Amino acid sequence: MTDIRWATFDCYGTLLDWRHGISTGMELVFPGRGADLLDTFNRHEPEVQAQYPEMRYRDVLTEAFRRTADEAGLVLRADDADVLATGIAYWPPFHDTASELARLRASGWRLALLTNCDRDIIGAAQRRLGTPVDAVITAEDVGSYKPAHPHFERFAQTFDPRPGQWVHVAQGYFHDIIPAHALGIPRVWVNRLEQSDDPSIADAVIPDLSRLTEVVAAVGTAAAARS
């Protein structure tokens, strides 16, 4: 056991703008269609991840795009199918990401990413966060995709945080908040999209990262008091 405080994050959708990256990439291939294809892609991606848990994320992106185009009746050329995997290193951070990660780190929390992507992809993406992270666990590392539990289990086994010394922060309700709740991990839901899912399974719900440091500290303190 250690007294090190950890804040773990999902990366895409929480810190980097996943929806912008996906829709813009599809827009390059199918002009005028990127935004309206987004929800279809968002349905296919977790299906591919569940069907092929050991598939590299760049290939998940490509297969989900193929399925999206097929459902929409669009012809996706073979040499265009990897546009999302090619562009992911350029997906932008949200406006509050760099400043709030820096504040959290300055207040004494270590930062880690529990991400549904490959090592090389997250390595390229970290330059956009503006603040160094202390640990990364990828889908490639654990051989599965969230909402499966191995990301969280690997982190717990590796760092053995005390109660109240680990808070998970994520926008993804399905991929992150549900499994963190099931495992009893204190969790902050960043509900950027104003989703109507049950907020009671999160320890705190925030619309963005503007009060991240204060909320993470409060959730950690409450978890420690319960233990």
PDB file of C-alpha atoms in Angstrom, residues 22 26 30 40-53 55-72 74 76-78 80-86 145:
ATOM      1  CA  ILE A  22     -14.316  10.678 -35.719  1.00  0.00           C
ATOM      2  CA  MET A  26     -15.363  10.533 -41.918  1.00  0.00           C
ATOM      3  CA  PHE A  30     -17.752  11.469 -47.306  1.00  0.00           C
ATOM      4  CA  THR A  40     -23.912   4.952 -36.396  1.00  0.00           C
ATOM      5  CA  PHE A  41     -20.168   4.674 -35.877  1.00  0.00           C
ATOM      6  CA  ASN A  42     -20.645   5.044 -32.135  1.00  0.00           C
ATOM      7  CA  ARG A  43     -22.921   2.008 -32.195  1.00  0.00           C
ATOM      8  CA  HIS A  44     -20.614  -0.142 -34.312  1.00  0.00           C
ATOM      9  CA  GLU A  45     -17.352   0.563 -32.484  1.00  0.00           C
ATOM     10  CA  PRO A  46     -18.223  -1.185 -29.172  1.00  0.00           C
ATOM     11  CA  GLU A  47     -19.685  -4.091 -31.147  1.00  0.00           C
ATOM     12  CA  VAL A  48     -16.344  -4.561 -32.924  1.00  0.00           C
ATOM     13  CA  GLN A  49     -14.449  -4.246 -29.645  1.00  0.00           C
ATOM     14  CA  ALA A  50     -16.627  -6.886 -27.992  1.00  0.00           C
ATOM     15  CA  GLN A  51     -16.413  -9.196 -30.997  1.00  0.00           C
ATOM     16  CA  TYR A  52     -12.631  -8.856 -31.395  1.00  0.00           C
ATOM     17  CA  PRO A  53     -11.185  -7.929 -27.957  1.00  0.00           C
ATOM     18  CA  MET A  55      -7.856  -6.458 -32.249  1.00  0.00           C
ATOM     19  CA  ARG A  56      -5.596  -3.401 -32.387  1.00  0.00           C
ATOM     20  CA  TYR A  57      -7.547  -0.179 -31.968  1.00  0.00           C
ATOM     21  CA  ARG A  58      -6.456   1.179 -35.331  1.00  0.00           C
ATOM     22  CA  ASP A  59      -8.099  -1.888 -36.879  1.00  0.00           C
ATOM     23  CA  VAL A  60     -11.193  -1.415 -34.703  1.00  0.00           C
ATOM     24  CA  LEU A  61     -11.528   2.095 -36.112  1.00  0.00           C
ATOM     25  CA  THR A  62     -11.199   0.810 -39.649  1.00  0.00           C
ATOM     26  CA  GLU A  63     -13.673  -2.042 -39.229  1.00  0.00           C
ATOM     27  CA  ALA A  64     -16.221   0.157 -37.463  1.00  0.00           C
ATOM     28  CA  PHE A  65     -15.919   2.700 -40.288  1.00  0.00           C
ATOM     29  CA  ARG A  66     -16.479  -0.035 -42.856  1.00  0.00           C
ATOM     30  CA  ARG A  67     -19.630  -1.166 -41.041  1.00  0.00           C
ATOM     31  CA  THR A  68     -20.828   2.423 -40.721  1.00  0.00           C
ATOM     32  CA  ALA A  69     -20.398   3.098 -44.427  1.00  0.00           C
ATOM     33  CA  ASP A  70     -22.068  -0.191 -45.338  1.00  0.00           C
ATOM     34  CA  GLU A  71     -25.105   0.552 -43.174  1.00  0.00           C
ATOM     35  CA  ALA A  72     -25.394   4.006 -44.743  1.00  0.00           C
ATOM     36  CA  LEU A  74     -21.889   4.348 -48.959  1.00  0.00           C
ATOM     37  CA  LEU A  76     -15.815   3.031 -48.793  1.00  0.00           C
ATOM     38  CA  ARG A  77     -12.705   2.477 -50.886  1.00  0.00           C
ATOM     39  CA  ALA A  78     -10.100   0.183 -49.372  1.00  0.00           C
ATOM     40  CA  ASP A  80      -9.725   5.297 -47.513  1.00  0.00           C
ATOM     41  CA  ALA A  81     -10.787   2.891 -44.772  1.00  0.00           C
ATOM     42  CA  ASP A  82      -7.876   3.716 -42.426  1.00  0.00           C
ATOM     43  CA  VAL A  83      -8.490   7.482 -42.398  1.00  0.00           C
ATOM     44  CA  LEU A  84      -9.509   7.453 -38.720  1.00  0.00           C
ATOM     45  CA  ALA A  85      -6.457   5.504 -37.600  1.00  0.00           C
ATOM     46  CA  THR A  86      -4.242   7.807 -39.658  1.00  0.00           C
ATOM     47  CA  TYR A 145     -11.586  -3.163 -24.307  1.00  0.00           C
TER      48      TYR A 145
END
